[in-house]
Amino acid sequence: MEKSSLLIQFPEQKLTLLIQDSLKLVLMGKMNFEAKIELVQREDLSEAEQELLAASQEILKDAYAPYSKYKVGAAVQLKSGIILKSSNQENVSFPVGICAEQSLLAFAGANYPKDAPRMLAISAQREGDEVFAKVSPCGMCRQAILEFENRFEHPIQLLIQYPDGQVVRIDGIQNLLPLSLGDLSL
Ligand code: THU
């Protein structure tokens, strides 16, 4: 056994764990996770927040979602003030489809590699509906957002349109992604 390793055996479970120094494991302990998620009225948002939310709602109309009929729009404000928009783009081979957030962030990262995303708004609407549908970024999108926070070393504020004029405001993806994978030095 290497000096930096620790071997733990659980005979009853017939389990042996080799734990390396660099592996941050919390054994037999508790981890408490506190998330700061606010529910606010749309009219209480700042002008910049309202503008970004409106941009996500404008772009969702052009979403390509013939299979789910659930149109999602995302808009990001970069540090420079530039606003970019995108929507979900589905595929007849379902896993090939891409979420609004991921298509947006990929474009932002490729075209504005030095301009940090600061605020991301997300809205959804079912085809034929007038009202907004509830939406929440999927697991893969949360991971994609985390990568951008880490890449630019800055949290991204999320604004999610909810029905009845309510908006969920979240100060950084860590609030939606406990115990996240942020680097490979585990
Ligand atoms: N979708 C998004 O684009 N973003 C989300 O945050 C939730 C889900 C898309 C994926 C798929 O095209 C459709 O919504 C139904 O899941």
Coordinates of N, CA and C and ligand atoms in Angstrom, one line a residue:
M1 N 0.8 -1.2 0.0 CA 0.0 0.0 0.0 C 0.9 1.3 0.0
E2 N 0.5 2.2 -0.8 CA 1.3 3.4 -0.9 C 1.1 4.2 0.4
K3 N 2.0 5.1 0.7 CA 2.0 5.9 1.9 C 0.7 6.8 1.9
S4 N 0.4 7.3 0.7 CA -0.7 8.3 0.5 C -2.1 7.6 0.4
S5 N -2.1 6.3 0.6 CA -3.4 5.6 0.5 C -3.9 5.0 1.8
L6 N -5.1 4.8 1.9 CA -5.7 4.3 3.1 C -6.7 3.2 2.6
L7 N -6.5 2.0 3.2 CA -7.4 0.9 2.9 C -8.5 0.7 3.9
I8 N -9.7 0.7 3.5 CA -10.7 0.6 4.5 C -11.5 -0.7 4.2
Q9 N -11.7 -1.5 5.1 CA -12.5 -2.8 4.8 C -13.8 -2.8 5.6
F10 N -14.8 -3.2 4.9 CA -16.1 -3.4 5.6 C -16.5 -4.9 5.4
P11 N -16.0 -5.7 6.3 CA -16.2 -7.2 6.1 C -17.6 -7.6 5.8
E12 N -18.6 -7.0 6.6 CA -20.0 -7.4 6.4 C -20.5 -7.2 5.0
Q13 N -20.1 -6.1 4.5 CA -20.6 -5.8 3.1 C -19.6 -6.4 2.0
K14 N -18.6 -7.0 2.5 CA -17.6 -7.6 1.6 C -17.1 -6.5 0.6
L15 N -16.8 -5.3 1.3 CA -16.4 -4.2 0.5 C -15.0 -3.6 1.0
T16 N -14.2 -3.4 0.0 CA -12.9 -2.8 0.4 C -12.8 -1.5 -0.4
L17 N -12.4 -0.4 0.3 CA -12.3 0.9 -0.3 C -10.8 1.3 -0.2
L18 N -10.3 1.7 -1.3 CA -8.9 2.2 -1.3 C -9.1 3.8 -1.5
I19 N -8.7 4.5 -0.5 CA -8.9 5.9 -0.5 C -7.6 6.6 -0.7
Q20 N -7.4 7.4 -1.7 CA -6.2 8.1 -1.9 C -6.3 9.5 -1.2
D21 N -5.2 10.0 -0.9 CA -5.1 11.3 -0.2 C -5.9 12.4 -0.9
S22 N -5.8 12.4 -2.2 CA -6.4 13.4 -3.0 C -7.9 13.2 -3.2
L23 N -8.4 12.1 -2.8 CA -9.8 11.8 -2.9 C -10.6 12.4 -1.7
K24 N -11.4 13.4 -2.0 CA -12.0 14.1 -0.8 C -13.3 13.4 -0.5
L25 N -13.3 12.4 0.3 CA -14.5 11.7 0.7 C -14.9 12.0 2.1
V26 N -16.1 12.2 2.3 CA -16.6 12.5 3.7 C -17.2 11.1 4.1
L27 N -16.5 10.5 5.1 CA -17.0 9.2 5.5 C -17.8 9.3 6.8
M28 N -18.9 8.7 6.9 CA -19.7 8.6 8.1 C -20.1 10.0 8.6
G29 N -20.0 11.0 7.8 CA -20.4 12.3 8.2 C -21.6 12.8 7.5
K30 N -22.0 14.1 7.8 CA -23.1 14.6 7.1 C -22.6 15.9 6.4
M31 N -23.2 16.1 5.2 CA -22.9 17.3 4.5 C -24.2 18.0 4.4
N32 N -24.2 19.2 4.8 CA -25.5 20.0 4.7 C -25.4 20.9 3.5
F33 N -26.5 20.9 2.8 CA -26.5 21.7 1.6 C -27.6 22.8 1.7
E34 N -27.2 24.0 1.6 CA -28.1 25.1 1.6 C -28.1 25.9 0.3
A35 N -29.3 26.0 -0.2 CA -29.4 26.7 -1.5 C -30.2 28.0 -1.4
K36 N -29.7 29.0 -2.1 CA -30.4 30.3 -2.0 C -31.1 30.5 -3.3
I37 N -32.4 30.3 -3.3 CA -33.3 30.3 -4.4 C -34.4 31.3 -4.1
E38 N -34.5 32.4 -4.9 CA -35.6 33.4 -4.6 C -36.7 33.3 -5.6
L39 N -37.9 33.5 -5.1 CA -39.1 33.6 -6.0 C -39.5 35.1 -5.9
V40 N -39.4 35.7 -7.0 CA -39.7 37.2 -7.1 C -40.8 37.5 -8.1
Q41 N -41.4 38.6 -8.0 CA -42.4 39.0 -9.0 C -41.6 39.7 -10.1
R42 N -42.0 39.4 -11.3 CA -41.3 39.9 -12.5 C -41.1 41.5 -12.4
E43 N -42.1 42.2 -12.0 CA -42.0 43.6 -12.0 C -41.0 44.1 -10.9
D44 N -40.6 43.3 -10.0 CA -39.6 43.7 -9.0 C -38.1 43.5 -9.5
L45 N -38.0 42.9 -10.7 CA -36.7 42.7 -11.3 C -36.1 44.0 -11.8
S46 N -34.8 44.1 -11.8 CA -34.1 45.3 -12.4 C -34.4 45.4 -13.9
E47 N -34.1 46.5 -14.5 CA -34.4 46.7 -15.9 C -33.6 45.7 -16.8
A48 N -32.3 45.5 -16.4 CA -31.5 44.6 -17.1 C -32.0 43.1 -17.0
E49 N -32.5 42.8 -15.8 CA -33.0 41.4 -15.6 C -34.3 41.2 -16.5
Q50 N -35.1 42.3 -16.5 CA -36.4 42.1 -17.3 C -36.1 42.1 -18.8
E51 N -35.1 42.8 -19.2 CA -34.7 42.8 -20.6 C -34.2 41.4 -21.0
L52 N -33.4 40.8 -20.2 CA -32.9 39.5 -20.5 C -34.0 38.4 -20.5
L53 N -34.9 38.5 -19.6 CA -36.0 37.6 -19.6 C -36.8 37.7 -20.8
A54 N -37.1 39.0 -21.2 CA -37.9 39.3 -22.4 C -37.1 38.7 -23.7
A55 N -35.8 38.7 -23.7 CA -35.0 38.2 -24.8 C -35.2 36.7 -24.9
S56 N -35.3 36.0 -23.7 CA -35.4 34.6 -23.7 C -36.8 34.2 -24.2
Q57 N -37.8 35.1 -24.0 CA -39.2 34.8 -24.4 C -39.4 35.1 -25.9
E58 N -38.6 36.0 -26.4 CA -38.7 36.4 -27.8 C -38.2 35.2 -28.7
I59 N -37.0 34.7 -28.2 CA -36.3 33.6 -29.0 C -37.1 32.3 -28.9
L60 N -37.8 32.0 -27.8 CA -38.4 30.7 -27.7 C -39.4 30.4 -28.8
K61 N -40.0 31.5 -29.3 CA -41.0 31.3 -30.4 C -40.4 30.6 -31.6
D62 N -39.1 30.7 -31.8 CA -38.4 30.1 -32.9 C -37.8 28.7 -32.6
A63 N -38.1 28.2 -31.4 CA -37.5 27.0 -31.0 C -37.9 25.9 -31.9
Y64 N -37.0 24.9 -32.1 CA -37.4 23.7 -33.0 C -37.7 22.6 -32.0
A65 N -39.0 22.4 -31.7 CA -39.3 21.4 -30.7 C -40.6 20.6 -31.2
P66 N -40.5 20.0 -32.4 CA -41.6 19.3 -33.0 C -42.0 18.0 -32.2
Y67 N -41.1 17.5 -31.4 CA -41.3 16.2 -30.7 C -41.9 16.4 -29.4
S68 N -41.3 17.3 -28.6 CA -41.8 17.6 -27.2 C -42.9 18.7 -27.2
K69 N -42.9 19.5 -28.2 CA -43.8 20.7 -28.3 C -43.6 21.6 -27.1
Y70 N -42.4 21.5 -26.5 CA -42.1 22.3 -25.3 C -40.9 23.2 -25.7
K71 N -41.3 24.5 -26.0 CA -40.3 25.4 -26.5 C -39.6 26.2 -25.4
V72 N -38.3 26.1 -25.5 CA -37.5 26.8 -24.5 C -36.6 27.8 -25.1
G73 N -36.5 29.0 -24.5 CA -35.6 30.1 -24.9 C -34.7 30.4 -23.8
A74 N -33.4 30.7 -24.2 CA -32.4 31.1 -23.2 C -31.7 32.4 -23.7
A75 N -31.4 33.3 -22.8 CA -30.7 34.5 -23.2 C -29.6 34.7 -22.2
V76 N -28.4 35.1 -22.7 CA -27.3 35.3 -21.8 C -26.8 36.7 -21.9
Q77 N -26.5 37.4 -20.8 CA -25.8 38.7 -20.9 C -24.4 38.5 -20.5
L78 N -23.5 38.9 -21.4 CA -22.1 38.8 -21.2 C -21.6 40.0 -20.4
K79 N -20.4 39.9 -19.9 CA -19.8 41.0 -19.1 C -19.8 42.3 -19.9
S80 N -19.5 42.2 -21.2 CA -19.5 43.4 -22.0 C -20.9 44.1 -22.2
G81 N -21.9 43.3 -21.8 CA -23.3 43.8 -22.0 C -24.0 43.2 -23.2
I82 N -23.2 42.5 -24.0 CA -23.8 41.8 -25.2 C -24.8 40.8 -24.7
I83 N -25.9 40.7 -25.4 CA -27.0 39.7 -25.1 C -27.0 38.7 -26.3
L84 N -27.0 37.4 -26.0 CA -27.1 36.4 -27.0 C -28.3 35.5 -26.6
K85 N -28.9 34.9 -27.7 CA -30.1 34.2 -27.4 C -30.0 32.8 -28.2
S86 N -30.7 31.8 -27.6 CA -30.9 30.6 -28.4 C -32.1 29.8 -27.9
S87 N -32.4 28.7 -28.5 CA -33.5 27.9 -28.2 C -33.2 26.4 -28.3
N88 N -34.1 25.6 -27.8 CA -33.9 24.1 -27.9 C -34.0 23.7 -29.4
Q89 N -33.2 22.8 -29.8 CA -33.1 22.3 -31.2 C -33.2 20.8 -31.1
E90 N -34.4 20.3 -31.4 CA -34.6 18.8 -31.2 C -34.2 18.1 -32.5
N91 N -34.2 16.7 -32.4 CA -33.9 15.8 -33.5 C -34.7 14.6 -33.4
V92 N -35.0 14.1 -34.6 CA -35.8 12.8 -34.6 C -35.2 11.7 -33.8
S93 N -33.9 11.7 -33.8 CA -33.1 10.8 -32.9 C -33.0 11.6 -31.6
F94 N -33.9 11.4 -30.7 CA -34.1 12.3 -29.5 C -32.8 12.7 -28.8
P95 N -31.9 11.8 -28.5 CA -30.7 12.3 -27.7 C -29.8 13.3 -28.5
V96 N -30.0 13.4 -29.8 CA -29.2 14.3 -30.5 C -29.7 15.8 -30.3
G97 N -30.9 15.9 -29.9 CA -31.5 17.2 -29.6 C -30.7 18.0 -28.5
I98 N -30.7 19.3 -28.6 CA -29.9 20.0 -27.6 C -30.8 21.1 -26.9
C99 N -30.5 21.3 -25.7 CA -31.3 22.2 -24.9 C -30.9 23.7 -25.2
A100 N -31.8 24.6 -24.9 CA -31.6 26.0 -25.2 C -30.3 26.5 -24.5
E101 N -30.1 26.1 -23.3 CA -29.0 26.6 -22.5 C -27.7 26.2 -23.1
Q102 N -27.6 24.9 -23.5 CA -26.4 24.3 -24.0 C -26.0 24.9 -25.3
S103 N -27.0 25.0 -26.2 CA -26.7 25.6 -27.5 C -26.3 27.0 -27.4
L104 N -26.9 27.7 -26.4 CA -26.5 29.1 -26.2 C -25.1 29.3 -25.7
L105 N -24.8 28.5 -24.6 CA -23.5 28.6 -24.0 C -22.4 28.2 -24.9
A106 N -22.6 27.1 -25.7 CA -21.6 26.7 -26.7 C -21.3 27.8 -27.7
F107 N -22.3 28.5 -28.1 CA -22.1 29.6 -29.1 C -21.4 30.7 -28.4
A108 N -21.8 31.1 -27.2 CA -21.1 32.2 -26.5 C -19.7 31.8 -26.3
G109 N -19.4 30.6 -25.8 CA -18.0 30.2 -25.5 C -17.1 30.2 -26.8
A110 N -17.7 29.9 -27.9 CA -17.0 29.8 -29.2 C -16.7 31.2 -29.8
N111 N -17.7 32.0 -29.7 CA -17.7 33.3 -30.4 C -17.2 34.5 -29.5
Y112 N -17.4 34.3 -28.2 CA -16.9 35.4 -27.2 C -16.1 34.7 -26.1
P113 N -15.0 34.1 -26.5 CA -14.2 33.3 -25.6 C -13.7 34.1 -24.4
K114 N -13.6 35.4 -24.5 CA -13.1 36.2 -23.4 C -14.1 37.1 -22.7
D115 N -15.4 36.9 -23.0 CA -16.4 37.7 -22.5 C -17.3 36.8 -21.6
A116 N -17.2 37.0 -20.3 CA -17.8 36.1 -19.3 C -19.3 36.2 -19.3
P117 N -20.0 35.1 -19.3 CA -21.5 35.1 -19.1 C -21.8 35.5 -17.7
R118 N -22.6 36.5 -17.5 CA -22.9 37.0 -16.2 C -24.3 36.7 -15.7
M119 N -25.3 36.6 -16.7 CA -26.7 36.4 -16.3 C -27.3 35.6 -17.4
L120 N -28.1 34.6 -17.0 CA -28.7 33.7 -17.9 C -30.2 33.6 -17.6
A121 N -31.1 33.9 -18.6 CA -32.5 33.8 -18.4 C -33.1 32.7 -19.2
I122 N -34.1 32.0 -18.6 CA -34.7 30.8 -19.3 C -36.2 30.9 -19.2
S123 N -36.8 30.7 -20.3 CA -38.3 30.7 -20.3 C -38.8 29.5 -21.2
A124 N -40.0 29.0 -20.9 CA -40.5 27.9 -21.7 C -42.0 28.1 -22.0
Q125 N -42.5 27.5 -23.1 CA -43.9 27.6 -23.4 C -44.3 26.4 -24.2
R126 N -45.4 25.8 -23.8 CA -45.9 24.7 -24.6 C -46.5 25.2 -25.9
E127 N -46.3 24.5 -27.0 CA -46.8 25.0 -28.3 C -48.3 25.2 -28.2
G128 N -48.8 26.3 -28.6 CA -50.2 26.7 -28.6 C -50.7 27.3 -27.3
D129 N -49.8 27.3 -26.3 CA -50.2 28.0 -25.0 C -49.8 29.5 -25.0
E130 N -50.6 30.2 -24.3 CA -50.2 31.7 -24.1 C -49.3 31.9 -22.9
V131 N -49.6 31.0 -21.9 CA -48.8 31.2 -20.7 C -47.5 30.5 -20.7
F132 N -46.6 30.9 -19.8 CA -45.3 30.3 -19.7 C -45.4 29.0 -18.9
A133 N -44.7 28.0 -19.3 CA -44.6 26.7 -18.6 C -43.5 26.8 -17.6
K134 N -43.7 26.0 -16.6 CA -42.6 25.9 -15.6 C -41.4 25.2 -16.3
V135 N -40.2 25.7 -15.9 CA -39.0 25.1 -16.5 C -37.9 25.1 -15.5
S136 N -37.0 24.2 -15.6 CA -35.8 24.1 -14.7 C -34.7 23.5 -15.5
P137 N -33.5 24.0 -15.5 CA -32.4 23.5 -16.3 C -32.2 22.0 -15.9
C138 N -32.0 21.2 -16.9 CA -31.8 19.8 -16.7 C -30.4 19.6 -16.1
G139 N -30.1 18.4 -15.8 CA -28.8 18.1 -15.1 C -27.6 18.4 -16.0
M140 N -27.7 18.1 -17.3 CA -26.6 18.3 -18.2 C -26.4 19.8 -18.4
C141 N -27.5 20.6 -18.4 CA -27.4 22.1 -18.5 C -26.7 22.6 -17.3
R142 N -27.1 22.1 -16.1 CA -26.5 22.6 -14.9 C -25.0 22.4 -14.9
Q143 N -24.6 21.2 -15.4 CA -23.1 20.9 -15.6 C -22.5 21.9 -16.6
A144 N -23.2 22.2 -17.7 CA -22.6 23.1 -18.7 C -22.5 24.5 -18.1
I145 N -23.5 24.9 -17.3 CA -23.4 26.2 -16.7 C -22.2 26.3 -15.7
L146 N -22.0 25.2 -15.0 CA -20.9 25.1 -14.0 C -19.6 25.3 -14.7
E147 N -19.4 24.7 -15.9 CA -18.2 24.8 -16.6 C -17.9 26.3 -16.9
F148 N -18.9 27.0 -17.3 CA -18.7 28.4 -17.7 C -18.4 29.3 -16.4
E149 N -19.0 28.9 -15.3 CA -18.7 29.6 -14.1 C -17.2 29.4 -13.7
N150 N -16.8 28.2 -13.9 CA -15.4 27.8 -13.5 C -14.4 28.5 -14.6
R151 N -14.8 28.4 -15.8 CA -13.9 28.9 -16.9 C -13.7 30.4 -16.7
F152 N -14.7 31.1 -16.3 CA -14.6 32.6 -16.1 C -14.4 33.0 -14.7
E153 N -14.4 32.0 -13.8 CA -14.2 32.3 -12.4 C -15.2 33.3 -11.8
H154 N -16.4 33.1 -12.2 CA -17.5 34.1 -11.8 C -18.8 33.4 -11.8
P155 N -19.6 33.5 -10.8 CA -21.0 32.9 -10.8 C -21.9 33.5 -11.9
I156 N -22.8 32.8 -12.3 CA -23.8 33.3 -13.3 C -25.1 33.3 -12.7
Q157 N -25.7 34.5 -12.7 CA -27.1 34.6 -12.1 C -28.1 34.0 -13.0
L158 N -29.0 33.2 -12.5 CA -30.0 32.6 -13.3 C -31.4 33.2 -13.0
L159 N -32.1 33.4 -14.1 CA -33.5 33.9 -14.0 C -34.4 32.9 -14.7
I160 N -35.3 32.4 -14.0 CA -36.2 31.4 -14.7 C -37.6 31.8 -14.6
Q161 N -38.2 32.0 -15.7 CA -39.6 32.4 -15.7 C -40.6 31.3 -15.2
Y162 N -41.4 31.7 -14.3 CA -42.4 30.7 -13.8 C -43.8 31.3 -14.2
P163 N -44.8 30.4 -14.1 CA -46.1 30.9 -14.5 C -46.6 32.1 -13.5
D164 N -47.6 32.8 -13.9 CA -48.2 33.8 -13.0 C -47.2 35.0 -12.7
G165 N -46.4 35.3 -13.7 CA -45.5 36.5 -13.5 C -44.4 36.3 -12.4
Q166 N -44.2 35.1 -12.0 CA -43.2 34.9 -11.0 C -41.9 34.5 -11.7
V167 N -40.8 34.8 -11.0 CA -39.5 34.5 -11.6 C -38.6 33.9 -10.5
V168 N -37.9 32.8 -10.8 CA -37.0 32.2 -9.8 C -35.6 32.9 -10.1
R169 N -35.0 33.4 -9.1 CA -33.7 34.0 -9.2 C -32.7 33.2 -8.4
I170 N -31.6 32.9 -9.0 CA -30.6 32.0 -8.3 C -29.3 32.6 -8.6
D171 N -28.6 32.8 -7.5 CA -27.3 33.4 -7.5 C -26.2 32.4 -7.7
G172 N -26.1 31.8 -8.9 CA -25.0 30.9 -9.2 C -25.5 29.4 -9.2
I173 N -24.8 28.6 -10.0 CA -25.3 27.3 -10.3 C -25.0 26.4 -9.1
Q174 N -24.1 26.8 -8.2 CA -23.8 25.9 -7.0 C -25.1 25.6 -6.2
N175 N -26.0 26.6 -6.3 CA -27.3 26.4 -5.6 C -28.2 25.3 -6.2
L176 N -27.9 24.9 -7.4 CA -28.7 23.8 -8.0 C -27.9 22.6 -8.2
L177 N -26.6 22.6 -7.8 CA -25.8 21.4 -8.1 C -24.8 21.1 -6.9
P178 N -25.4 20.5 -5.9 CA -24.5 20.2 -4.7 C -23.5 19.0 -5.1
L179 N -22.4 19.1 -4.5 CA -21.4 18.0 -4.7 C -21.0 17.9 -6.2
S180 N -20.8 19.0 -6.8 CA -20.7 19.0 -8.3 C -19.2 18.6 -8.6
L181 N -19.1 18.2 -9.9 CA -17.8 17.8 -10.4 C -17.3 19.1 -11.2
G182 N -16.3 19.7 -10.5 CA -15.8 21.0 -11.0 C -14.4 20.9 -11.6
D183 N -13.7 19.9 -11.2 CA -12.4 19.6 -11.8 C -12.0 18.2 -11.6
L184 N -10.9 17.8 -12.1 CA -10.6 16.3 -12.1 C -9.5 16.0 -11.1
S185 N -9.3 16.9 -10.1 CA -8.3 16.6 -9.1 C -9.0 15.9 -7.9
L186 N -9.9 15.0 -8.1 CA -10.6 14.4 -7.0 C -9.7 13.6 -6.1
Ligands
THU1 N1 -35.2 21.8 -22.5 C1 -34.4 22.9 -22.6 O1 -34.1 23.3 -23.7 N2 -34.0 23.5 -21.5 C2 -34.4 23.1 -20.3 O2 -34.0 23.8 -19.3 C3 -35.4 22.0 -20.1 C4 -35.6 21.2 -21.3 C5 -35.7 21.2 -23.8 C6 -35.1 19.8 -24.1 C7 -36.2 19.3 -25.0 O3 -36.1 19.8 -26.3 C8 -37.5 19.8 -24.4 O4 -37.1 21.0 -23.7 C9 -38.3 18.9 -23.5 O5 -37.5 18.4 -22.5

